[in-house]
């Protein structure tokens, strides 16, 4: 399977796990707590598969960066968390960094 598709699935799984973490209210709610375990467990499994084909720096950097962007977006849209101009610029810079590492750089396997 395409390692970038696996990495994308890992990021989605992490986002589900992190959103569930917020909804678990300190692990006091069983269903969201289960979502944390399943989401993070699947995310780590998929990242491990991705590491068979891509360099660890590219995988972890992309996973962490897009996780940050995704969680920030979920916070803004789902939980009505505020964002200001410096925050938006920072998120844009993270996206630009991921693009540079994965598309422009020779670090990633093309």
N, CA, C and O atoms as a printed pandas DataFrame, in Angstrom:
     atom_number atom_name residue_name chain_id  residue_number  x_coord  y_coord  z_coord
0              1         N          UNK        A               1    0.842   -1.181    0.000
1              2        CA          UNK        A               1    0.000    0.000    0.000
2              3         C          UNK        A               1    0.890    1.248    0.000
3              4         O          UNK        A               1    2.014    1.211    0.500
4              5         N          UNK        A               2    0.395    2.328   -0.550
5              6        CA          UNK        A               2    1.120    3.586   -0.619
6              7         C          UNK        A               2    1.436    4.087    0.793
7              8         O          UNK        A               2    0.530    4.236    1.614
8              9         N          UNK        A               3    2.718    4.347    1.079
9             10        CA          UNK        A               3    3.067    4.786    2.439
10            11         C          UNK        A               3    2.429    6.115    2.826
11            12         O          UNK        A               3    2.155    6.351    4.003
12            13         N          UNK        A               4    2.192    6.980    1.850
13            14        CA          UNK        A               4    1.543    8.250    2.173
14            15         C          UNK        A               4    0.065    8.052    2.496
15            16         O          UNK        A               4   -0.493    8.801    3.299
16            17         N          UNK        A               5   -0.571    7.069    1.892
17            18        CA          UNK        A               5   -1.962    6.747    2.252
18            19         C          UNK        A               5   -2.006    6.204    3.679
19            20         O          UNK        A               5   -2.900    6.548    4.452
20            21         N          UNK        A               6   -1.038    5.354    4.023
21            22        CA          UNK        A               6   -0.959    4.845    5.400
22            23         C          UNK        A               6   -0.709    5.977    6.384
23            24         O          UNK        A               6   -1.303    6.014    7.461
24            25         N          UNK        A               7    0.172    6.899    6.013
25            26        CA          UNK        A               7    0.462    8.035    6.879
26            27         C          UNK        A               7   -0.777    8.909    7.047
27            28         O          UNK        A               7   -1.050    9.392    8.146
28            29         N          UNK        A               8   -1.521    9.115    5.973
29            30        CA          UNK        A               8   -2.766    9.870    6.060
30            31         C          UNK        A               8   -3.764    9.208    6.994
31            32         O          UNK        A               8   -4.421    9.874    7.795
32            33         N          UNK        A               9   -3.871    7.883    6.882
33            34        CA          UNK        A               9   -4.779    7.140    7.772
34            35         C          UNK        A               9   -4.304    7.231    9.221
35            36         O          UNK        A               9   -5.120    7.315   10.138
36            37         N          UNK        A              10   -2.990    7.216    9.430
37            38        CA          UNK        A              10   -2.447    7.347   10.789
38            39         C          UNK        A              10   -2.795    8.717   11.370
39            40         O          UNK        A              10   -3.138    8.831   12.547
40            41         N          UNK        A              11   -2.704    9.740   10.546
41            42        CA          UNK        A              11   -3.025   11.090   11.010
42            43         C          UNK        A              11   -4.507   11.196   11.363
43            44         O          UNK        A              11   -4.860   11.779   12.388
44            45         N          UNK        A              12   -5.361   10.642   10.530
45            46        CA          UNK        A              12   -6.807   10.653   10.821
46            47         C          UNK        A              12   -7.084    9.897   12.113
47            48         O          UNK        A              12   -7.883   10.346   12.935
48            49         N          UNK        A              13   -6.431    8.757   12.298
49            50        CA          UNK        A              13   -6.616    7.973   13.526
50            51         C          UNK        A              13   -6.169    8.754   14.752
51            52         O          UNK        A              13   -6.822    8.717   15.795
52            53         N          UNK        A              14   -5.055    9.460   14.620
53            54        CA          UNK        A              14   -4.575   10.288   15.732
54            55         C          UNK        A              14   -5.570   11.401   16.040
55            56         O          UNK        A              14   -5.836   11.699   17.204
56            57         N          UNK        A              15   -6.116   12.009   15.002
57            58        CA          UNK        A              15   -7.099   13.078   15.206
58            59         C          UNK        A              15   -8.340   12.553   15.915
59            60         O          UNK        A              15   -8.898   13.225   16.783
60            61         N          UNK        A              16   -8.767   11.355   15.544
61            62        CA          UNK        A              16   -9.914   10.744   16.232
62            63         C          UNK        A              16   -9.576   10.453   17.691
63            64         O          UNK        A              16  -10.392   10.678   18.584
64            65         N          UNK        A              17   -8.362    9.949   17.922
65            66        CA          UNK        A              17   -7.938    9.668   19.290
66            67         C          UNK        A              17   -7.845   10.930   20.129
67            68         O          UNK        A              17   -8.263   10.937   21.287
68            69         N          UNK        A              18   -7.305   11.992   19.559
69            70        CA          UNK        A              18   -7.154   13.244   20.292
70            71         C          UNK        A              18   -8.506   13.899   20.561
71            72         O          UNK        A              18   -8.739   14.434   21.645
72            73         N          UNK        A              19   -9.388   13.856   19.575
73            74        CA          UNK        A              19  -10.741   14.394   19.783
74            75         C          UNK        A              19  -11.464   13.593   20.854
75            76         O          UNK        A              19  -12.169   14.159   21.689
76            77         N          UNK        A              20  -11.291   12.295   20.831
77            78        CA          UNK        A              20  -11.892   11.444   21.863
78            79         C          UNK        A              20  -11.318   11.767   23.235
79            80         O          UNK        A              20  -12.032   11.723   24.237
80            81         N          UNK        A              21  -10.027   12.093   23.281
81            82        CA          UNK        A              21   -9.392   12.460   24.547
82            83         C          UNK        A              21  -10.070   13.688   25.148
83            84         O          UNK        A              21  -10.332   13.736   26.349
84            85         N          UNK        A              22  -10.349   14.669   24.313
85            86        CA          UNK        A              22  -11.055   15.866   24.786
86            87         C          UNK        A              22  -12.456   15.499   25.286
87            88         O          UNK        A              22  -12.909   16.000   26.315
88            89         N          UNK        A              23  -13.129   14.621   24.544
89            90        CA          UNK        A              23  -14.505   14.238   24.891
90            91         C          UNK        A              23  -14.589   13.272   26.076
91            92         O          UNK        A              23  -15.653   13.110   26.673
92            93         N          UNK        A              24  -13.460   12.631   26.415
93            94        CA          UNK        A              24  -13.485   11.624   27.488
94            95         C          UNK        A              24  -13.619   12.232   28.876
95            96         O          UNK        A              24  -13.930   11.530   29.839
96            97         N          UNK        A              25  -13.384   13.545   28.981
97            98        CA          UNK        A              25  -13.467   14.253   30.267
98            99         C          UNK        A              25  -12.642   13.539   31.349
99           100         O          UNK        A              25  -13.159   13.114   32.383
100          101         N          UNK        A              26  -11.348   13.427   31.067
101          102        CA          UNK        A              26  -10.447   12.787   32.031
102          103         C          UNK        A              26  -10.684   11.291   32.161
103          104         O          UNK        A              26  -10.534   10.730   33.247
104          105         N          UNK        A              27  -11.049   10.650   31.075
105          106        CA          UNK        A              27  -11.335    9.215   31.020
106          107         C          UNK        A              27  -12.523    8.824   31.910
107          108         O          UNK        A              27  -12.614    7.684   32.366
108          109         N          UNK        A              28  -13.420    9.766   32.151
109          110        CA          UNK        A              28  -14.602    9.465   32.958
110          111         C          UNK        A              28  -15.780    9.006   32.094
111          112         O          UNK        A              28  -16.788    8.538   32.623
112          113         N          UNK        A              29  -15.660    9.136   30.788
113          114        CA          UNK        A              29  -16.714    8.703   29.870
114          115         C          UNK        A              29  -16.190    7.505   29.075
115          116         O          UNK        A              29  -15.203    7.633   28.350
116          117         N          UNK        A              30  -16.839    6.339   29.201
117          118        CA          UNK        A              30  -16.307    5.099   28.615
118          119         C          UNK        A              30  -16.153    5.101   27.091
119          120         O          UNK        A              30  -15.108    4.683   26.591
120          121         N          UNK        A              31  -17.142    5.550   26.353
121          122        CA          UNK        A              31  -17.059    5.457   24.898
122          123         C          UNK        A              31  -15.950    6.350   24.325
123          124         O          UNK        A              31  -15.150    5.869   23.522
124          125         N          UNK        A              32  -15.875    7.617   24.704
125          126        CA          UNK        A              32  -14.740    8.406   24.214
126          127         C          UNK        A              32  -13.393    7.871   24.707
127          128         O          UNK        A              32  -12.391    7.978   23.999
128          129         N          UNK        A              33  -13.360    7.303   25.902
129          130        CA          UNK        A              33  -12.113    6.713   26.413
130          131         C          UNK        A              33  -11.664    5.554   25.541
131          132         O          UNK        A              33  -10.473    5.391   25.278
132          133         N          UNK        A              34  -12.615    4.754   25.096
133          134        CA          UNK        A              34  -12.305    3.665   24.165
134          135         C          UNK        A              34  -11.793    4.233   22.841
135          136         O          UNK        A              34  -10.885    3.671   22.229
136          137         N          UNK        A              35  -12.381    5.350   22.401
137          138        CA          UNK        A              35  -11.922    6.012   21.175
138          139         C          UNK        A              35  -10.484    6.463   21.265
139          140         O          UNK        A              35   -9.763    6.444   20.268
140          141         N          UNK        A              36  -10.054    6.871   22.458
141          142        CA          UNK        A              36   -8.656    7.276   22.665
142          143         C          UNK        A              36   -7.741    6.085   22.414
143          144         O          UNK        A              36   -6.774    6.188   21.660
144          145         N          UNK        A              37   -8.043    4.972   23.038
145          146        CA          UNK        A              37   -7.196    3.776   22.934
146          147         C          UNK        A              37   -7.164    3.259   21.498
147          148         O          UNK        A              37   -6.095    2.955   20.968
148          149         N          UNK        A              38   -8.326    3.161   20.874
149          150        CA          UNK        A              38   -8.399    2.649   19.503
150          151         C          UNK        A              38   -7.727    3.621   18.533
151          152         O          UNK        A              38   -6.950    3.206   17.672
152          153         N          UNK        A              39   -8.025    4.909   18.671
153          154        CA          UNK        A              39   -7.455    5.905   17.761
154          155         C          UNK        A              39   -5.944    5.952   17.818
155          156         O          UNK        A              39   -5.274    5.907   16.787
156          157         N          UNK        A              40   -5.404    6.042   19.036
157          158        CA          UNK        A              40   -3.945    6.094   19.162
158          159         C          UNK        A              40   -3.291    4.755   18.816
159          160         O          UNK        A              40   -2.228    4.724   18.197
160          161         N          UNK        A              41   -3.918    3.666   19.211
161          162        CA          UNK        A              41   -3.361    2.350   18.882
162          163         C          UNK        A              41   -3.250    2.150   17.381
163          164         O          UNK        A              41   -2.216    1.710   16.881
164          165         N          UNK        A              42   -4.324    2.475   16.662
165          166        CA          UNK        A              42   -4.315    2.343   15.205
166          167         C          UNK        A              42   -3.314    3.313   14.580
167          168         O          UNK        A              42   -2.620    2.963   13.625
168          169         N          UNK        A              43   -3.239    4.520   15.114
169          170        CA          UNK        A              43   -2.305    5.511   14.577
170          171         C          UNK        A              43   -0.864    5.008   14.673
171          172         O          UNK        A              43   -0.110    5.092   13.703
172          173         N          UNK        A              44   -0.485    4.488   15.836
173          174        CA          UNK        A              44    0.884    3.997   15.995
174          175         C          UNK        A              44    1.157    2.786   15.109
175          176         O          UNK        A              44    2.255    2.647   14.571
176          177         N          UNK        A              45    0.174    1.918   14.957
177          178        CA          UNK        A              45    0.347    0.764   14.078
178          179         C          UNK        A              45    0.575    1.217   12.633
179          180         O          UNK        A              45    1.479    0.725   11.956
180          181         N          UNK        A              46   -0.245    2.150   12.172
181          182        CA          UNK        A              46   -0.113    2.630   10.796
182          183         C          UNK        A              46    1.195    3.380   10.584
183          184         O          UNK        A              46    1.807    3.264    9.522
184          185         N          UNK        A              47    1.631    4.145   11.573
185          186        CA          UNK        A              47    2.933    4.819   11.465
186          187         C          UNK        A              47    4.045    3.789   11.363
187          188         O          UNK        A              47    4.995    3.976   10.603
188          189         N          UNK        A              48    3.939    2.702   12.121
189          190        CA          UNK        A              48    4.980    1.670   12.055
190          191         C          UNK        A              48    5.065    1.063   10.655
191          192         O          UNK        A              48    6.157    0.733   10.191
192          193         N          UNK        A              49    3.928    0.915    9.982
193          194        CA          UNK        A              49    3.936    0.400    8.607
194          195         C          UNK        A              49    4.556    1.412    7.648
195          196         O          UNK        A              49    5.283    1.045    6.726
196          197         N          UNK        A              50    4.261    2.674    7.876
197          198        CA          UNK        A              50    4.797    3.741    7.034
198          199         C          UNK        A              50    6.321    3.790    7.120
199          200         O          UNK        A              50    6.999    4.073    6.132
200          201         N          UNK        A              51    6.851    3.512    8.311
201          202        CA          UNK        A              51    8.298    3.571    8.517
202          203         C          UNK        A              51    9.059    2.493    7.740
203          204         O          UNK        A              51   10.283    2.557    7.631
204          205         N          UNK        A              52    8.349    1.516    7.207
205          206        CA          UNK        A              52    9.011    0.506    6.377
206          207         C          UNK        A              52    9.461    1.094    5.043
207          208         O          UNK        A              52   10.384    0.574    4.415
208          209         N          UNK        A              53    8.812    2.179    4.605
209          210        CA          UNK        A              53    9.100    2.737    3.283
210          211         C          UNK        A              53    9.627    4.168    3.278
211          212         O          UNK        A              53   10.248    4.588    2.302
212          213         N          UNK        A              54    9.394    4.917    4.339
213          214        CA          UNK        A              54    9.787    6.318    4.363
214          215         C          UNK        A              54   10.731    6.590    5.530
215          216         O          UNK        A              54   10.679    5.886    6.539
216          217         N          UNK        A              55   11.588    7.596    5.408
217          218        CA          UNK        A              55   12.511    7.948    6.492
218          219         C          UNK        A              55   11.759    8.420    7.737
219          220         O          UNK        A              55   10.706    9.049    7.639
220          221         N          UNK        A              56   12.309    8.109    8.892
221          222        CA          UNK        A              56   11.650    8.426   10.160
222          223         C          UNK        A              56   11.440    9.932   10.341
223          224         O          UNK        A              56   10.408   10.344   10.871
224          225         N          UNK        A              57   12.381   10.745    9.917
225          226        CA          UNK        A              57   12.234   12.187   10.054
226          227         C          UNK        A              57   11.067   12.728    9.248
227          228         O          UNK        A              57   10.327   13.596    9.712
228          229         N          UNK        A              58   10.911   12.215    8.053
229          230        CA          UNK        A              58    9.801   12.629    7.197
230          231         C          UNK        A              58    8.479   12.160    7.784
231          232         O          UNK        A              58    7.520   12.928    7.860
232          233         N          UNK        A              59    8.430   10.902    8.200
233          234        CA          UNK        A              59    7.191   10.333    8.743
234          235         C          UNK        A              59    6.778   11.056   10.016
235          236         O          UNK        A              59    5.646   11.528   10.124
236          237         N          UNK        A              60    7.676   11.145   10.965
237          238        CA          UNK        A              60    7.298   11.733   12.246
238          239         C          UNK        A              60    7.023   13.227   12.113
239          240         O          UNK        A              60    6.081   13.746   12.714
240          241         N          UNK        A              61    7.844   13.915   11.329
241          242        CA          UNK        A              61    7.623   15.340   11.121
242          243         C          UNK        A              61    6.274   15.618   10.483
243          244         O          UNK        A              61    5.556   16.523   10.908
244          245         N          UNK        A              62    5.930   14.848    9.471
245          246        CA          UNK        A              62    4.646   15.030    8.783
246          247         C          UNK        A              62    3.493   14.665    9.694
247          248         O          UNK        A              62    2.498   15.387    9.765
248          249         N          UNK        A              63    3.623   13.543   10.393
249          250        CA          UNK        A              63    2.570   13.072   11.297
250          251         C          UNK        A              63    2.304   14.099   12.396
251          252         O          UNK        A              63    1.156   14.449   12.669
252          253         N          UNK        A              64    3.368   14.572   13.016
253          254        CA          UNK        A              64    3.215   15.536   14.101
254          255         C          UNK        A              64    2.668   16.866   13.584
255          256         O          UNK        A              64    1.759   17.440   14.184
256          257         N          UNK        A              65    3.213   17.350   12.486
257          258        CA          UNK        A              65    2.805   18.656   11.965
258          259         C          UNK        A              65    1.352   18.654   11.518
259          260         O          UNK        A              65    0.590   19.552   11.875
260          261         N          UNK        A              66    0.965   17.656   10.742
261          262        CA          UNK        A              66   -0.424   17.626   10.277
262          263         C          UNK        A              66   -1.376   17.276   11.413
263          264         O          UNK        A              66   -2.553   17.634   11.366
264          265         N          UNK        A              67   -0.881   16.583   12.430
265          266        CA          UNK        A              67   -1.693   16.365   13.629
266          267         C          UNK        A              67   -1.974   17.682   14.335
267          268         O          UNK        A              67   -3.094   17.925   14.784
268          269         N          UNK        A              68   -0.959   18.530   14.432
269          270        CA          UNK        A              68   -1.132   19.852   15.052
270          271         C          UNK        A              68   -2.150   20.676   14.271
271          272         O          UNK        A              68   -3.061   21.262   14.856
272          273         N          UNK        A              69   -1.994   20.718   12.959
273          274        CA          UNK        A              69   -2.903   21.495   12.116
274          275         C          UNK        A              69   -4.323   20.945   12.222
275          276         O          UNK        A              69   -5.281   21.705   12.358
276          277         N          UNK        A              70   -4.451   19.627   12.159
277          278        CA          UNK        A              70   -5.774   19.004   12.234
278          279         C          UNK        A              70   -6.455   19.228   13.568
279          280         O          UNK        A              70   -7.644   19.543   13.618
280          281         N          UNK        A              71   -5.712   19.068   14.645
281          282        CA          UNK        A              71   -6.300   19.260   15.976
282          283         C          UNK        A              71   -6.674   20.728   16.180
283          284         O          UNK        A              71   -7.702   21.027   16.787
284          285         N          UNK        A              72   -5.855   21.633   15.683
285          286        CA          UNK        A              72   -6.198   23.053   15.789
286          287         C          UNK        A              72   -7.496   23.334   15.029
287          288         O          UNK        A              72   -8.360   24.058   15.523
288          289         N          UNK        A              73   -7.631   22.767   13.835
289          290        CA          UNK        A              73   -8.850   22.963   13.046
290          291         C          UNK        A              73  -10.065   22.370   13.749
291          292         O          UNK        A              73  -11.131   22.986   13.770
292          293         N          UNK        A              74   -9.914   21.178   14.326
293          294        CA          UNK        A              74  -11.014   20.558   15.070
294          295         C          UNK        A              74  -11.387   21.424   16.270
295          296         O          UNK        A              74  -12.568   21.614   16.563
296          297         N          UNK        A              75  -10.387   21.941   16.954
297          298        CA          UNK        A              75  -10.656   22.814   18.098
298          299         C          UNK        A              75  -11.457   24.039   17.696
299          300         O          UNK        A              75  -12.387   24.443   18.393
300          301         N          UNK        A              76  -11.086   24.623   16.569
301          302        CA          UNK        A              76  -11.766   25.831   16.095
302          303         C          UNK        A              76  -13.190   25.514   15.651
303          304         O          UNK        A              76  -14.129   26.213   16.034
304          305         N          UNK        A              77  -13.355   24.473   14.854
305          306        CA          UNK        A              77  -14.655   24.165   14.248
306          307         C          UNK        A              77  -15.595   23.461   15.224
307          308         O          UNK        A              77  -16.758   23.843   15.350
308          309         N          UNK        A              78  -15.098   22.438   15.914
309          310        CA          UNK        A              78  -15.967   21.609   16.756
310          311         C          UNK        A              78  -16.135   22.181   18.160
311          312         O          UNK        A              78  -17.237   22.177   18.708
312          313         N          UNK        A              79  -15.051   22.667   18.735
313          314        CA          UNK        A              79  -15.095   23.110   20.130
314          315         C          UNK        A              79  -15.122   24.634   20.281
315          316         O          UNK        A              79  -15.007   25.161   21.388
316          317         N          UNK        A              80  -15.274   25.328   19.162
317          318        CA          UNK        A              80  -15.401   26.790   19.165
318          319         C          UNK        A              80  -14.239   27.473   19.885
319          320         O          UNK        A              80  -14.434   28.452   20.606
320          321         N          UNK        A              81  -13.031   26.949   19.684
321          322        CA          UNK        A              81  -11.842   27.535   20.285
322          323         C          UNK        A              81  -11.368   28.701   19.407
323          324         O          UNK        A              81  -11.457   28.625   18.181
324          325         N          UNK        A              82  -10.874   29.760   20.014
325          326        CA          UNK        A              82  -10.498   30.942   19.225
326          327         C          UNK        A              82   -9.180   30.752   18.472
327          328         O          UNK        A              82   -8.329   29.952   18.861
328          329         N          UNK        A              83   -9.041   31.505   17.393
329          330        CA          UNK        A              83   -7.770   31.584   16.670
330          331         C          UNK        A              83   -7.546   33.057   16.329
331          332         O          UNK        A              83   -8.490   33.785   16.023
332          333         N          UNK        A              84   -6.298   33.476   16.387
333          334        CA          UNK        A              84   -5.964   34.847   16.027
334          335         C          UNK        A              84   -4.984   34.823   14.857
335          336         O          UNK        A              84   -4.584   33.756   14.392
336          337         N          UNK        A              85   -4.606   35.996   14.392
337          338        CA          UNK        A              85   -3.728   36.091   13.231
338          339         C          UNK        A              85   -2.385   35.389   13.446
339          340         O          UNK        A              85   -1.962   34.634   12.570
340          341         N          UNK        A              86   -1.692   35.605   14.578
341          342        CA          UNK        A              86   -0.426   34.869   14.759
342          343         C          UNK        A              86   -0.621   33.351   14.760
343          344         O          UNK        A              86    0.228   32.615   14.257
344          345         N          UNK        A              87   -1.734   32.884   15.323
345          346        CA          UNK        A              87   -2.011   31.447   15.302
346          347         C          UNK        A              87   -2.224   30.937   13.889
347          348         O          UNK        A              87   -1.715   29.877   13.525
348          349         N          UNK        A              88   -2.972   31.682   13.095
349          350        CA          UNK        A              88   -3.222   31.293   11.698
350          351         C          UNK        A              88   -1.926   31.305   10.893
351          352         O          UNK        A              88   -1.703   30.419   10.068
352          353         N          UNK        A              89   -1.073   32.292   11.123
353          354        CA          UNK        A              89    0.214   32.352   10.424
354          355         C          UNK        A              89    1.076   31.158   10.828
355          356         O          UNK        A              89    1.719   30.540    9.979
356          357         N          UNK        A              90    1.091   30.835   12.111
357          358        CA          UNK        A              90    1.857   29.681   12.574
358          359         C          UNK        A              90    1.386   28.386   11.931
359          360         O          UNK        A              90    2.199   27.558   11.519
360          361         N          UNK        A              91    0.081   28.215   11.847
361          362        CA          UNK        A              91   -0.471   27.009   11.205
362          363         C          UNK        A              91   -0.091   26.973    9.723
363          364         O          UNK        A              91    0.264   25.918    9.198
364          365         N          UNK        A              92   -0.164   28.109    9.059
365          366        CA          UNK        A              92    0.239   28.178    7.657
366          367         C          UNK        A              92    1.715   27.821    7.490
367          368         O          UNK        A              92    2.080   27.123    6.544
368          369         N          UNK        A              93    2.557   28.291    8.394
369          370        CA          UNK        A              93    3.984   27.961    8.324
370          371         C          UNK        A              93    4.224   26.464    8.522
371          372         O          UNK        A              93    5.120   25.895    7.898
372          373         N          UNK        A              94    3.440   25.828    9.378
373          374        CA          UNK        A              94    3.562   24.373    9.566
374          375         C          UNK        A              94    3.224   23.660    8.265
375          376         O          UNK        A              94    3.934   22.741    7.856
376          377         N          UNK        A              95    2.149   24.076    7.617
377          378        CA          UNK        A              95    1.739   23.460    6.343
378          379         C          UNK        A              95    2.828   23.667    5.284
379          380         O          UNK        A              95    3.150   22.744    4.535
380          381         N          UNK        A              96    3.384   24.857    5.223
381          382        CA          UNK        A              96    4.463   25.130    4.263
382          383         C          UNK        A              96    5.674   24.236    4.560
383          384         O          UNK        A              96    6.313   23.729    3.638
384          385         N          UNK        A              97    5.983   24.047    5.831
385          386        CA          UNK        A              97    7.097   23.173    6.205
386          387         C          UNK        A              97    6.881   21.738    5.762
387          388         O          UNK        A              97    7.803   21.095    5.259
388          389         N          UNK        A              98    5.664   21.228    5.945
389          390        CA          UNK        A              98    5.347   19.863    5.502
390          391         C          UNK        A              98    5.490   19.760    3.986
391          392         O          UNK        A              98    6.018   18.770    3.479
392          393         N          UNK        A              99    5.029   20.765    3.267
393          394        CA          UNK        A              99    5.162   20.780    1.807
394          395         C          UNK        A              99    6.642   20.749    1.407
395          396         O          UNK        A              99    7.041   19.981    0.532
396          397         N          UNK        A             100    7.434   21.578    2.048
397          398        CA          UNK        A             100    8.865   21.632    1.716
398          399         C          UNK        A             100    9.552   20.287    1.941
399          400         O          UNK        A             100   10.330   19.834    1.101
400          401         N          UNK        A             101    9.266   19.655    3.067
401          402        CA          UNK        A             101    9.911   18.381    3.393
402          403         C          UNK        A             101    9.454   17.267    2.451
403          404         O          UNK        A             101   10.267   16.455    2.010
404          405         N          UNK        A             102    8.165   17.227    2.146
405          406        CA          UNK        A             102    7.627   16.110    1.368
406          407         C          UNK        A             102    7.676   16.298   -0.140
407          408         O          UNK        A             102    7.696   15.314   -0.880
408          409         N          UNK        A             103    7.697   17.549   -0.613
409          410        CA          UNK        A             103    7.638   17.772   -2.060
410          411         C          UNK        A             103    8.937   18.366   -2.607
411          412         O          UNK        A             103    9.457   17.898   -3.620
412          413         N          UNK        A             104    9.451   19.375   -1.950
413          414        CA          UNK        A             104   10.618   20.068   -2.480
414          415         C          UNK        A             104   11.936   19.422   -2.095
415          416         O          UNK        A             104   12.893   19.451   -2.869
416          417         N          UNK        A             105   11.994   18.843   -0.911
417          418        CA          UNK        A             105   13.226   18.261   -0.390
418          419         C          UNK        A             105   13.456   16.855   -0.966
419          420         O          UNK        A             105   12.529   16.187   -1.422
420          421         N          UNK        A             106   14.686   16.448   -0.928
421          422        CA          UNK        A             106   15.032   15.073   -1.314
422          423         C          UNK        A             106   15.017   14.135   -0.111
423          424         O          UNK        A             106   15.439   12.984   -0.219
424          425         N          UNK        A             107   14.530   14.625    1.048
425          426        CA          UNK        A             107   14.464   13.792    2.244
426          427         C          UNK        A             107   13.479   12.642    2.064
427          428         O          UNK        A             107   13.729   11.523    2.513
428          429         N          UNK        A             108   12.359   12.926    1.405
429          430        CA          UNK        A             108   11.297   11.933    1.250
430          431         C          UNK        A             108   11.530   11.108   -0.014
431          432         O          UNK        A             108   12.163   11.568   -0.964
432          433         N          UNK        A             109   11.021    9.914   -0.008
433          434        CA          UNK        A             109   11.068    9.063   -1.194
434          435         C          UNK        A             109    9.989    9.529   -2.151
435          436         O          UNK        A             109    8.810    9.535   -1.799
436          437         N          UNK        A             110   10.372    9.916   -3.345
437          438        CA          UNK        A             110    9.389   10.424   -4.317
438          439         C          UNK        A             110    8.944    9.307   -5.230
439          440         O          UNK        A             110    8.120    9.527   -6.117
